[in-house]
PDB file of C-alpha atoms in Angstrom:
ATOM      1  CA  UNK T   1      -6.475  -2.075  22.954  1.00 49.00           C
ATOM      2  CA  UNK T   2      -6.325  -5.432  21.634  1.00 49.00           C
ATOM      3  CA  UNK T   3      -4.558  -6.632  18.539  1.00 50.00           C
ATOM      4  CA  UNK T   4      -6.828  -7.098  15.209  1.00 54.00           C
ATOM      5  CA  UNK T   5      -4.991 -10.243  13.672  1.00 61.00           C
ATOM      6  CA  UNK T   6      -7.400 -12.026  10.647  1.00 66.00           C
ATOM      7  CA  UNK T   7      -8.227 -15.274  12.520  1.00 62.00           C
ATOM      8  CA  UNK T   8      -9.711 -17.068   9.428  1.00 70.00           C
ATOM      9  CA  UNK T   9      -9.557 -18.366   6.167  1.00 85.00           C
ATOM     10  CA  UNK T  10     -10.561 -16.890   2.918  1.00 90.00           C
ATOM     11  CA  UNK T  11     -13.856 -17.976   2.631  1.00 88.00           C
ATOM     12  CA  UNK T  12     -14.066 -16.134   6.258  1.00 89.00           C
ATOM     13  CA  UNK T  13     -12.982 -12.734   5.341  1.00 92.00           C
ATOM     14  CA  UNK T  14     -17.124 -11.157   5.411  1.00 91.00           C
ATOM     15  CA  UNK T  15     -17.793 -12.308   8.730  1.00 91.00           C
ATOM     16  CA  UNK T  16     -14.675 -10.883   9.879  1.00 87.00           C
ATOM     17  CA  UNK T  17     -15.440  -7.725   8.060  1.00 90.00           C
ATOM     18  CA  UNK T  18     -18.928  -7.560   9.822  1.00 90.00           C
ATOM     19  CA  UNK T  19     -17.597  -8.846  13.474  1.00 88.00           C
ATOM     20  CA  UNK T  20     -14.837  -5.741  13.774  1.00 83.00           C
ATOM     21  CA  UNK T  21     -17.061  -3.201  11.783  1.00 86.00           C
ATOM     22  CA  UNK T  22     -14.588  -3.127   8.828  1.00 85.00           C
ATOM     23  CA  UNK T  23     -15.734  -2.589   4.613  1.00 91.00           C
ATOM     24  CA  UNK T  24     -14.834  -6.066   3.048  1.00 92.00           C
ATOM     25  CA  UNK T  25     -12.379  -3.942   0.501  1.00 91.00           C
ATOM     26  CA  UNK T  26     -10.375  -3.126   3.781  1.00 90.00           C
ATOM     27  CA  UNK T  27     -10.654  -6.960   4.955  1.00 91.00           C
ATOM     28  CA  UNK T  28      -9.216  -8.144   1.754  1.00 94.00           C
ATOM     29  CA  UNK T  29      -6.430  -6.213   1.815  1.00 93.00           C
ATOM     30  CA  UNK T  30      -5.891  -6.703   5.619  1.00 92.00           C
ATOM     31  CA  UNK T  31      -6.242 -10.644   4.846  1.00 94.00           C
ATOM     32  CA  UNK T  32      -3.464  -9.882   1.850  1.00 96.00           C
ATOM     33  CA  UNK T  33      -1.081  -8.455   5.227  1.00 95.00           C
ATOM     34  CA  UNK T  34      -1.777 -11.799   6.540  1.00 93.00           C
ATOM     35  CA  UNK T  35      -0.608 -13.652   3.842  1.00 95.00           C
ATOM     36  CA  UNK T  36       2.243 -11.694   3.485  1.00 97.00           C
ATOM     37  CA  UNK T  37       3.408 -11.997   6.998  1.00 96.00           C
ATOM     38  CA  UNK T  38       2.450 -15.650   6.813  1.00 94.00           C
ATOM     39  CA  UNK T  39       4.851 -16.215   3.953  1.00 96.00           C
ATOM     40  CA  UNK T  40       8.124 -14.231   5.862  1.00 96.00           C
ATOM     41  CA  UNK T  41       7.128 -16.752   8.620  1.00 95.00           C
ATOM     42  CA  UNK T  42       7.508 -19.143   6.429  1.00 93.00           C
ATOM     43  CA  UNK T  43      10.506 -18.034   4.828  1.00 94.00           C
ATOM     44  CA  UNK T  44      13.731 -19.217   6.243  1.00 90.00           C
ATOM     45  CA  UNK T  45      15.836 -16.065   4.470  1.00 93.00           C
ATOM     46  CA  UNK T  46      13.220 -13.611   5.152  1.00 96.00           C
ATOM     47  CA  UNK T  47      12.148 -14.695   8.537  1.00 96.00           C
ATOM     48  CA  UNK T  48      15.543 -14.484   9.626  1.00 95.00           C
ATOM     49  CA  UNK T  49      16.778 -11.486   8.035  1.00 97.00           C
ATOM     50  CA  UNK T  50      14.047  -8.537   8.631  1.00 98.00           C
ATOM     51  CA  UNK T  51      12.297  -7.150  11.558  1.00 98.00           C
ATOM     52  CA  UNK T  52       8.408  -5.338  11.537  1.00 98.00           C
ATOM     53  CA  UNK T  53       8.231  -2.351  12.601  1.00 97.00           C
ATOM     54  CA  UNK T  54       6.488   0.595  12.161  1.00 95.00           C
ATOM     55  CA  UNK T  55       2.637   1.618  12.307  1.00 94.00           C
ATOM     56  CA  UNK T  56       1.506  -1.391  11.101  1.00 95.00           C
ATOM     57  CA  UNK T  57       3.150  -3.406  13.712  1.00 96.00           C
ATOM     58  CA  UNK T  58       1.734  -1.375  15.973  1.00 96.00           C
ATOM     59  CA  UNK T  59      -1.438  -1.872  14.479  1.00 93.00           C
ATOM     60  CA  UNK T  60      -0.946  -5.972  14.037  1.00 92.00           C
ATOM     61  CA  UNK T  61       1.144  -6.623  17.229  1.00 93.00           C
ATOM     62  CA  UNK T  62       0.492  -4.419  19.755  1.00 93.00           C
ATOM     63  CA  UNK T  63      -2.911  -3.167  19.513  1.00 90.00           C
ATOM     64  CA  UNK T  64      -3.193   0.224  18.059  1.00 93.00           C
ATOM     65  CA  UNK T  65      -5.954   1.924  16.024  1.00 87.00           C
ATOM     66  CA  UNK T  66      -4.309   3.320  13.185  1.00 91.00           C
ATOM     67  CA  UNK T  67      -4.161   1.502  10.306  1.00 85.00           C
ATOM     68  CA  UNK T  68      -1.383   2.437   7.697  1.00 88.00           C
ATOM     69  CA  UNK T  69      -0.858   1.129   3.880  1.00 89.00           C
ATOM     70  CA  UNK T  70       2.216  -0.529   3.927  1.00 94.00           C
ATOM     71  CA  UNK T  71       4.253  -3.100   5.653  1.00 98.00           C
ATOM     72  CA  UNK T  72       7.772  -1.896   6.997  1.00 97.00           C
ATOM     73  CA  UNK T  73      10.585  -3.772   8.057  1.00 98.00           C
ATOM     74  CA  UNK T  74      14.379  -3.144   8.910  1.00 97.00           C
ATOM     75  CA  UNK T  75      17.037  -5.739   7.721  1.00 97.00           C
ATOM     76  CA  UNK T  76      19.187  -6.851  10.013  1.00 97.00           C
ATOM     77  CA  UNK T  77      23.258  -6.316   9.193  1.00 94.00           C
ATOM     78  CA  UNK T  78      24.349  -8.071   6.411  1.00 92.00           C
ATOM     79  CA  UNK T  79      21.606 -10.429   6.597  1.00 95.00           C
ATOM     80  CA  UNK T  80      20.026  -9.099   2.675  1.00 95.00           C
ATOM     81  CA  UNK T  81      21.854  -8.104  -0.221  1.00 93.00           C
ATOM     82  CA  UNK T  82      21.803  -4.550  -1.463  1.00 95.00           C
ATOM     83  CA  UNK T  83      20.546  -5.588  -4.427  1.00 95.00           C
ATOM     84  CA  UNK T  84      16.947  -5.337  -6.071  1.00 96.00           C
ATOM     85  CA  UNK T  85      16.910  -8.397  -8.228  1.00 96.00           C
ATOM     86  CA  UNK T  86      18.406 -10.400  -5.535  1.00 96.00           C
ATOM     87  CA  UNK T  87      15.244  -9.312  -3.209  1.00 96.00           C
ATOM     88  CA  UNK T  88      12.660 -10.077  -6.020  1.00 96.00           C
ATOM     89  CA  UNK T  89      14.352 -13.202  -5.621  1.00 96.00           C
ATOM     90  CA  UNK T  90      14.069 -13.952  -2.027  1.00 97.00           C
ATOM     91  CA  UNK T  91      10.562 -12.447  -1.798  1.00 97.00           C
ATOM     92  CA  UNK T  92       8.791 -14.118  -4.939  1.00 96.00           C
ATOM     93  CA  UNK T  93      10.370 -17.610  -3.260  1.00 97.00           C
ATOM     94  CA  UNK T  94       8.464 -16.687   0.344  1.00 96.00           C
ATOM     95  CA  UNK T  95       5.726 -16.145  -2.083  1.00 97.00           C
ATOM     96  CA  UNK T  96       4.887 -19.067  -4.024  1.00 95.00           C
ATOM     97  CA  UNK T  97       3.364 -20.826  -1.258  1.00 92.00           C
ATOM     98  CA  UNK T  98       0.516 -18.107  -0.595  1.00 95.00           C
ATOM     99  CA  UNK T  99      -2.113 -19.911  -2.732  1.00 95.00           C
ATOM    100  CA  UNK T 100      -1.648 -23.117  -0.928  1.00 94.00           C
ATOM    101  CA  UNK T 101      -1.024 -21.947   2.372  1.00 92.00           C
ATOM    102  CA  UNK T 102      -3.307 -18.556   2.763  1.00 93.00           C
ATOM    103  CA  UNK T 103      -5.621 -18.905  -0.576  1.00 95.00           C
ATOM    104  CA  UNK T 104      -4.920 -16.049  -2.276  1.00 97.00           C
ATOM    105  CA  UNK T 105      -1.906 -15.401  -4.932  1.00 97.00           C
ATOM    106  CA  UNK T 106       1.078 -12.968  -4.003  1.00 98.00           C
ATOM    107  CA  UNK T 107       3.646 -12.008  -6.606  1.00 97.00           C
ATOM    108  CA  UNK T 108       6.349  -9.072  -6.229  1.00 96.00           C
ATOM    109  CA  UNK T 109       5.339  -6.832  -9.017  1.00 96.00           C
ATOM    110  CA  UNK T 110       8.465  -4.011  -8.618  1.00 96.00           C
ATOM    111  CA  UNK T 111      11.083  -3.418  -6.463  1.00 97.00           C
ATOM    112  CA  UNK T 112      12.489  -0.194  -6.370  1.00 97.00           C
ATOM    113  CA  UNK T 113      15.576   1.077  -4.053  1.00 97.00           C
ATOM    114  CA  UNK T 114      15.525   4.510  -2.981  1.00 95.00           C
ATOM    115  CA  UNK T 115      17.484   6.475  -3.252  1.00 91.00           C
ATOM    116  CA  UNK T 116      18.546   5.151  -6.682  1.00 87.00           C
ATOM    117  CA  UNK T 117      22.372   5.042  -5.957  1.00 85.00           C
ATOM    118  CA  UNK T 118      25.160   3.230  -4.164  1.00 83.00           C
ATOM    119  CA  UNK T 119      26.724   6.256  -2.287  1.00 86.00           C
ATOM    120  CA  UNK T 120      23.470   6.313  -0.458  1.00 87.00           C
ATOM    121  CA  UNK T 121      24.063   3.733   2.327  1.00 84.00           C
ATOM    122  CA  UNK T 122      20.474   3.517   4.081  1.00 87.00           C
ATOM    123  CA  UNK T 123      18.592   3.034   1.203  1.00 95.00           C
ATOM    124  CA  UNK T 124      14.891   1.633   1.773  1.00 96.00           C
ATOM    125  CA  UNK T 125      13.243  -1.050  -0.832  1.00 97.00           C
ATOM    126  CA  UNK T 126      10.222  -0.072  -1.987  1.00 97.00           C
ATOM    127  CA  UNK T 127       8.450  -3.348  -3.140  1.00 98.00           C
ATOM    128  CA  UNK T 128       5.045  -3.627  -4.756  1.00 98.00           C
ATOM    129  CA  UNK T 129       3.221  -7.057  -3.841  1.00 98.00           C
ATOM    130  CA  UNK T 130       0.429  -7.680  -6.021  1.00 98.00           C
ATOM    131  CA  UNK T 131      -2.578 -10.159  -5.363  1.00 98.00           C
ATOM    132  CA  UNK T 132      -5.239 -12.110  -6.912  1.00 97.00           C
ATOM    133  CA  UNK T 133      -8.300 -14.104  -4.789  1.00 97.00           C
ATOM    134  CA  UNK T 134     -10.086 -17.472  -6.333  1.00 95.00           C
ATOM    135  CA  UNK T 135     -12.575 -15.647  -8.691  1.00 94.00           C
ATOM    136  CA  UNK T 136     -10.726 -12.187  -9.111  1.00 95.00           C
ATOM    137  CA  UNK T 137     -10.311 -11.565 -12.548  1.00 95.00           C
ATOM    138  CA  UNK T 138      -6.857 -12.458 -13.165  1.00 96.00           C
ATOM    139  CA  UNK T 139      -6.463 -15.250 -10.832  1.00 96.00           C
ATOM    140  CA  UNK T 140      -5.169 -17.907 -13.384  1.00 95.00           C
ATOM    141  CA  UNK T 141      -3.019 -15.230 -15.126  1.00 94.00           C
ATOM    142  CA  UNK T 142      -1.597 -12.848 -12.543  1.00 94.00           C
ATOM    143  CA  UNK T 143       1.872 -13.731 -12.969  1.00 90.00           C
ATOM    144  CA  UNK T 144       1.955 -12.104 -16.624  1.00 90.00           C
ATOM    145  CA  UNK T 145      -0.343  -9.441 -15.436  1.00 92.00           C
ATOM    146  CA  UNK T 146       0.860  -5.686 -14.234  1.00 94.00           C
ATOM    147  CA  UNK T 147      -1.761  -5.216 -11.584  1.00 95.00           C
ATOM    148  CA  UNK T 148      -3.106  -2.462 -10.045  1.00 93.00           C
ATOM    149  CA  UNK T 149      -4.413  -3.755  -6.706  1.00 92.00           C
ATOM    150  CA  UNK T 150      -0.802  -3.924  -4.733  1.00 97.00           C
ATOM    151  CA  UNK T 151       0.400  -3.921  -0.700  1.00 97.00           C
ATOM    152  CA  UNK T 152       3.897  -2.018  -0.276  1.00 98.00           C
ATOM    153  CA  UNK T 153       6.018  -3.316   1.662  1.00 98.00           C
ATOM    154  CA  UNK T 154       8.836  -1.421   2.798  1.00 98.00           C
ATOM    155  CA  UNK T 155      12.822  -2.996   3.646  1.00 98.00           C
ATOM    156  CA  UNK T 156      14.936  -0.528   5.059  1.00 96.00           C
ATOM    157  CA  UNK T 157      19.153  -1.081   5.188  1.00 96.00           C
ATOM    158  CA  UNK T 158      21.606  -0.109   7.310  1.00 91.00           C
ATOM    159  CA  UNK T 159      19.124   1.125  10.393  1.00 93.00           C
ATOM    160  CA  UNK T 160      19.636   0.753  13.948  1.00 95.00           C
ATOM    161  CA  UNK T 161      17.061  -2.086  15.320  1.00 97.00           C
ATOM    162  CA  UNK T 162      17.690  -2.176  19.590  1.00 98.00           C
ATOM    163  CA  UNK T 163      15.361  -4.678  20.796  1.00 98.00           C
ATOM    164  CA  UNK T 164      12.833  -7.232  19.048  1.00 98.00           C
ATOM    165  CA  UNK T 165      11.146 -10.425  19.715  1.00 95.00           C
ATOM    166  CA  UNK T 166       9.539 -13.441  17.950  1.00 94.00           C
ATOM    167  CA  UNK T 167       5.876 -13.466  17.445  1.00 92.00           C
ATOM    168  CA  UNK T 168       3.396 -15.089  15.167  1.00 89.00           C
ATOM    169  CA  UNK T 169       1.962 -12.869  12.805  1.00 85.00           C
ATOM    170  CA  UNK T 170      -1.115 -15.112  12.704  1.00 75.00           C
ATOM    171  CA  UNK T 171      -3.787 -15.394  15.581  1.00 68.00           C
ATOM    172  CA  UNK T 172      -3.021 -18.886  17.522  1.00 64.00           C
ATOM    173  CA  UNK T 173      -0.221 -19.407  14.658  1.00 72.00           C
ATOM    174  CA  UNK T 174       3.186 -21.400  15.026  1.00 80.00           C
ATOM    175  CA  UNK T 175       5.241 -19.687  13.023  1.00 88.00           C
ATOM    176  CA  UNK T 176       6.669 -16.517  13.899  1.00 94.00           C
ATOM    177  CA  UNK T 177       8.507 -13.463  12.063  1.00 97.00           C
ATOM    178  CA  UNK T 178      10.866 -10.479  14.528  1.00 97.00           C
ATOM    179  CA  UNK T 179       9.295  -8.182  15.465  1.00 98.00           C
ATOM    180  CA  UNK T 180      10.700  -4.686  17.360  1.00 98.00           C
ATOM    181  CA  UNK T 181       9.344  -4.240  20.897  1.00 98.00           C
ATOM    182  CA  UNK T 182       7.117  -1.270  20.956  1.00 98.00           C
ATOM    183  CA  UNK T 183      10.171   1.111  23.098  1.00 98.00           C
ATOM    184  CA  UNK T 184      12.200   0.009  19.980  1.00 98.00           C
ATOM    185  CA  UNK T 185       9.273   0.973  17.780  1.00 98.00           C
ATOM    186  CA  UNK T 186       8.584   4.351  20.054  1.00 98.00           C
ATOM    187  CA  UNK T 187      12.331   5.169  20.324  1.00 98.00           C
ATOM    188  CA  UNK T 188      12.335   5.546  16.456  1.00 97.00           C
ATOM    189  CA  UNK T 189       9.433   7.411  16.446  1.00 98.00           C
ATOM    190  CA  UNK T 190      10.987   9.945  18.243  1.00 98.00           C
ATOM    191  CA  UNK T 191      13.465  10.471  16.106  1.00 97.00           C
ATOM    192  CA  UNK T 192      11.362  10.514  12.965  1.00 97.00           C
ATOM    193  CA  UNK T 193       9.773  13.368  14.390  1.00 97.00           C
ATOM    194  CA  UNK T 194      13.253  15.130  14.530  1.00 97.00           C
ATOM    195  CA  UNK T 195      13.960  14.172  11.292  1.00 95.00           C
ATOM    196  CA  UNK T 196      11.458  16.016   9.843  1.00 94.00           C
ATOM    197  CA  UNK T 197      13.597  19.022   9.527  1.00 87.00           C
ATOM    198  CA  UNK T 198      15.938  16.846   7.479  1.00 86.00           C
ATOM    199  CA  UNK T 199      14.129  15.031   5.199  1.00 86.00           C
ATOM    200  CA  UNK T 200      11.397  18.314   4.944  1.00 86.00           C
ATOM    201  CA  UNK T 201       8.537  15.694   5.575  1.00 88.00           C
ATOM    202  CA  UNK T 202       5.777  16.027   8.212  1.00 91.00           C
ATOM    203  CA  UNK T 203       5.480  12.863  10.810  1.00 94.00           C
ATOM    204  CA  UNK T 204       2.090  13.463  11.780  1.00 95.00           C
ATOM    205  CA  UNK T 205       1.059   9.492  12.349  1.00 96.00           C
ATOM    206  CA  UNK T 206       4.225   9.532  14.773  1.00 97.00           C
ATOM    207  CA  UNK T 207       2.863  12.210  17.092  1.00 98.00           C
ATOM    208  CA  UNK T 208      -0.201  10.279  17.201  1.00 98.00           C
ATOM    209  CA  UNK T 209       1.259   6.962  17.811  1.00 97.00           C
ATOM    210  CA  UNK T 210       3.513   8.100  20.619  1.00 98.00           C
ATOM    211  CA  UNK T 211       0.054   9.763  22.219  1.00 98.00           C
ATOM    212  CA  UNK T 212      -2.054   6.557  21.867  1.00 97.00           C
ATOM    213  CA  UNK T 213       0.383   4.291  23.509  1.00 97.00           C
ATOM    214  CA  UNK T 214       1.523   6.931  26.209  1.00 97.00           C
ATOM    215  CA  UNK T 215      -2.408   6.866  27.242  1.00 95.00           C
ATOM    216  CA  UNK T 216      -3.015   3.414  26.419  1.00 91.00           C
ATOM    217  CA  UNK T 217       0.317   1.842  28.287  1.00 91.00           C
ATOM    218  CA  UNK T 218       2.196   4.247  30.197  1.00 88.00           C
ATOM    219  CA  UNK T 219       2.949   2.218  33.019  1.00 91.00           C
ATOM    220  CA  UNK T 220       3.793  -1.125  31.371  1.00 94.00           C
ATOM    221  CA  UNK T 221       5.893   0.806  28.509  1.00 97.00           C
ATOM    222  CA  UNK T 222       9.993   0.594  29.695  1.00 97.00           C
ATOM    223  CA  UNK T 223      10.666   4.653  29.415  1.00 96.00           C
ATOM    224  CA  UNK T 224      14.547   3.775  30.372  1.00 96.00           C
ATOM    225  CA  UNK T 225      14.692   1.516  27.602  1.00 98.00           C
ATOM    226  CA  UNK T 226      12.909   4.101  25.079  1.00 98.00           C
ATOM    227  CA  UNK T 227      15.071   6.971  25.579  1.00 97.00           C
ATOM    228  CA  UNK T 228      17.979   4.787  25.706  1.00 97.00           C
ATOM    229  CA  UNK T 229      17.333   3.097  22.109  1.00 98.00           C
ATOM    230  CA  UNK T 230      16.296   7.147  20.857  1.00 98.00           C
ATOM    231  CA  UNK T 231      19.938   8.274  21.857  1.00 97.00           C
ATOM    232  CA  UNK T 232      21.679   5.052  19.649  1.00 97.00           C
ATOM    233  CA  UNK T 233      19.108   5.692  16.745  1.00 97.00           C
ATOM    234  CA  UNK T 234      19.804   9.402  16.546  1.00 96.00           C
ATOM    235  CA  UNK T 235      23.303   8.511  16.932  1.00 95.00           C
ATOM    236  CA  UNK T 236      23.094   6.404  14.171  1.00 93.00           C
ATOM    237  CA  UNK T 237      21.660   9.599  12.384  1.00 92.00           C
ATOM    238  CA  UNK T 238      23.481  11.928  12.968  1.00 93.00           C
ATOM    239  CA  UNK T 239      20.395  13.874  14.867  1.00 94.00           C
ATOM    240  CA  UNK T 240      21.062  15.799  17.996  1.00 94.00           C
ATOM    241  CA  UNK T 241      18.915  13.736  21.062  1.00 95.00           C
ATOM    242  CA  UNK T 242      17.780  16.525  23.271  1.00 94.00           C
ATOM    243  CA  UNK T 243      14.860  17.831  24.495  1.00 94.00           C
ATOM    244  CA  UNK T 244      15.208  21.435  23.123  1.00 94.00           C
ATOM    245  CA  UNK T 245      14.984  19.564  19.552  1.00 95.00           C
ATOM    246  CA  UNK T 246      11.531  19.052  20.297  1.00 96.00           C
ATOM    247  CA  UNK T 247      10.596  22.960  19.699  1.00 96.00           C
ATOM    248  CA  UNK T 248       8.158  24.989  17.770  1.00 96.00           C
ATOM    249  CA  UNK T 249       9.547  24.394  14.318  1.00 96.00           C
ATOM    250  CA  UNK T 250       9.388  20.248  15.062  1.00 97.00           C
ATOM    251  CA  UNK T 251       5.875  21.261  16.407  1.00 97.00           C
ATOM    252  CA  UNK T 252       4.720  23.022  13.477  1.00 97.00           C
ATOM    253  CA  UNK T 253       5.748  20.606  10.852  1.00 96.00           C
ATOM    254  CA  UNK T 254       4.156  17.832  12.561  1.00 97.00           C
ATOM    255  CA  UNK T 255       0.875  19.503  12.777  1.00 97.00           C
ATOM    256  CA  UNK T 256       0.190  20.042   8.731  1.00 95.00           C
ATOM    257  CA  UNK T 257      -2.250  17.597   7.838  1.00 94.00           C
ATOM    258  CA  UNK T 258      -2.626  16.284  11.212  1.00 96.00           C
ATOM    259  CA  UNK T 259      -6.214  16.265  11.376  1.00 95.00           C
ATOM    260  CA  UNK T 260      -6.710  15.129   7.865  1.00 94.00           C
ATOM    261  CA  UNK T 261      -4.831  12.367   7.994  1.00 94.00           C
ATOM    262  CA  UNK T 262      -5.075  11.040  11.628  1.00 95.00           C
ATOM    263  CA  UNK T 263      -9.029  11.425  10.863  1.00 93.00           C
ATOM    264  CA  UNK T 264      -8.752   9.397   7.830  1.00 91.00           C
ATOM    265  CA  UNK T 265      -6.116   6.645   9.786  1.00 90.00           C
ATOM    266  CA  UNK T 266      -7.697   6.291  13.044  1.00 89.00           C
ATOM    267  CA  UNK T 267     -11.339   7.880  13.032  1.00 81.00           C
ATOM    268  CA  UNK T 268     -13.107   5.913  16.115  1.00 85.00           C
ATOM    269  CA  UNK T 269     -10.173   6.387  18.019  1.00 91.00           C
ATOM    270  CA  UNK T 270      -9.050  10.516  17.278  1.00 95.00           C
ATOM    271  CA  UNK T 271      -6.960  12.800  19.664  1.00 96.00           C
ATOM    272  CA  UNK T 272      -6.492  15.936  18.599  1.00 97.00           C
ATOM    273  CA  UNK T 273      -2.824  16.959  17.868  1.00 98.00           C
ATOM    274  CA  UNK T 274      -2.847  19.773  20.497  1.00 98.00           C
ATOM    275  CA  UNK T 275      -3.437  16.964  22.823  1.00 98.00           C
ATOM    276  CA  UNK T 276      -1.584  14.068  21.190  1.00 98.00           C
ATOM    277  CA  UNK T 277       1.640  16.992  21.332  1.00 98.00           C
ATOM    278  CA  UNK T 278       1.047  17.664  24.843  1.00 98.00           C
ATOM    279  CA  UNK T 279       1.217  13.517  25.724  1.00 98.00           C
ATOM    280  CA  UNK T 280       4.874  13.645  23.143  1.00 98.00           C
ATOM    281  CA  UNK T 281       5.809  16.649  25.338  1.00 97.00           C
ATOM    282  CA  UNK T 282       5.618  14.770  28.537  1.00 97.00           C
ATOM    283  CA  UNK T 283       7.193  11.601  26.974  1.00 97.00           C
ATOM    284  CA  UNK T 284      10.143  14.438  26.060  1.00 97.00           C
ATOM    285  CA  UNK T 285      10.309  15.418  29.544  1.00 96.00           C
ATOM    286  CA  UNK T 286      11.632  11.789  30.420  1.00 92.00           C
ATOM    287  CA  UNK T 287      14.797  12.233  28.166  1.00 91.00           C
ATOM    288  CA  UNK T 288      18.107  12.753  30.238  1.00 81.00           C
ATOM    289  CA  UNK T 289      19.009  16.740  29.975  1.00 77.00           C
ATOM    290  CA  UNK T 290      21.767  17.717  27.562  1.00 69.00           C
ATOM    291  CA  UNK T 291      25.527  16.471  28.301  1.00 56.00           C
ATOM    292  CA  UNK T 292      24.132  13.922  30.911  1.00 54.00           C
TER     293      UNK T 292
END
């Protein structure tokens, strides 16, 4: 696999669209990721103070075939206020650059934190950054505009980050953002599958994610170092980091919509979830046995 990082300009975004096979709707929005990432590079406070993770890390940094909607990130401890007009703050600032440096517009249209209140001590900011290109309609207005064409990006607090590097977020670029190495990024994958009981949601991507890099780099992938970072970030949790977690009730759940929406996410590049769960099984196998 090889990472799919836009390598251009603007004015470049249809021959990029043609070289990797990709509608130019999709390259827009994949040049507004770009941007964004560009502008956190930029950003002293923000550069500093979050970490990518997530499917679209995977996607950006380390090569994978999925393609999600939004842009998630973990703050590190104390390093962002638990606040949401304080973030508006911090992100419109990283923002007001884009048209200068990246060509297109960027604004932080809402920012939400959920769950709404302060007993809730991993809360995860839900922020809505809206865009305009040259010759959009509301290019010279956006700033007074609500808009409809947005990129979420997603701030989590209070989560357990293990290992992470600096890389540049843009091809043959200088400035670089953190980024969580992918056993950090595979570690809490794990768990989000074992969370699904909890939060009652199906983690059908993370199945997938854990099967695509278990084929794709098995032997240069650190397994020590995954199950290691799984046992603090369940810890951190409160989830029980065993193999016997993984059973049919975990499998179940993260087979609804599997097909549907691993077909829609990563079409040229499919495994089927029997498949993609027997690849998480053997990854489970690794884990230390109970009491170890």
């Amino acid at each position: 696999m090889k990472t799919l990082q836009f390598t251009g300009q603007v004015s470049d975004i249809k021959s990029w669209c043609k070289e990797n096979g990709i509608p130019e709707h999709v390259g827009r929005r994949r040049y507004v990721e770009h941007a964004i990432l560009g502008c956190i590079a930029r950003s002293g406070k923000l550069r500093n103070a979050i970490v990518f993770k997530g499917g679209n890390a995977l996607r950006i940094m380390y090569g994978s075939s999925r393609s999600t909607l939004d842009l998630d990130f973990t703050a590190l401890p104390d390093a962002l206020s638990d606040d949401e007009d304080d973030l508006r703050v911090i992100a419109d600032e990283a923002f007001r650059t884009s048209a200068n440096s990246f060509g297109v517009k960027l604004r932080c249209q809402k920012v939400k934190r959920n769950p709404r209140g302060q007993e809730f001590t991993t809360p995860t900011y839900k922020i809505s950054v809206a865009y305009q290109f040259p010759g959009d309609r509301y290019y010279e207005n956006m700033e007074t505009r609500n808009l409809s064409e947005t990129v979420p990006v997603e701030i989590s607090l209070n989560d357990v980050v293990c290992d992470m590097s600096e890389l540049s977020p843009v091809a043959n670029g200088r400035s670089t953002i953190k980024v969580c190495s992918l056993e950090d990024i595979l570690a809490e994958k794990l768990r989000s599958i074992l969370q699904q009981k909890v939060r009652n949601r199906n983690r059908s991507q993370d199945v997938y994610d854990i099967a695509l890099f278990a084929r794709s780099h098995a032997a240069s992938i650190n397994w020590q170092a995954v199950y290691t970072y799984f046992a603090i970030k369940c810890q951190a949790r409160g989830i029980i980091a065993e193999r016997k977690e993984f059973d049919v009730a975990i499998r179940e759940m993260a087979a609804l919509n599997y097909e549907k929406e691993i077909n829609r996410q990563a079409r040229d590049a499919f495994i089927s979830f029997d498949d993609a769960w027997n690849e998480v099984e053997r990854v489970v196998e690794g884990l230390p046995p109970a009491n170890s």
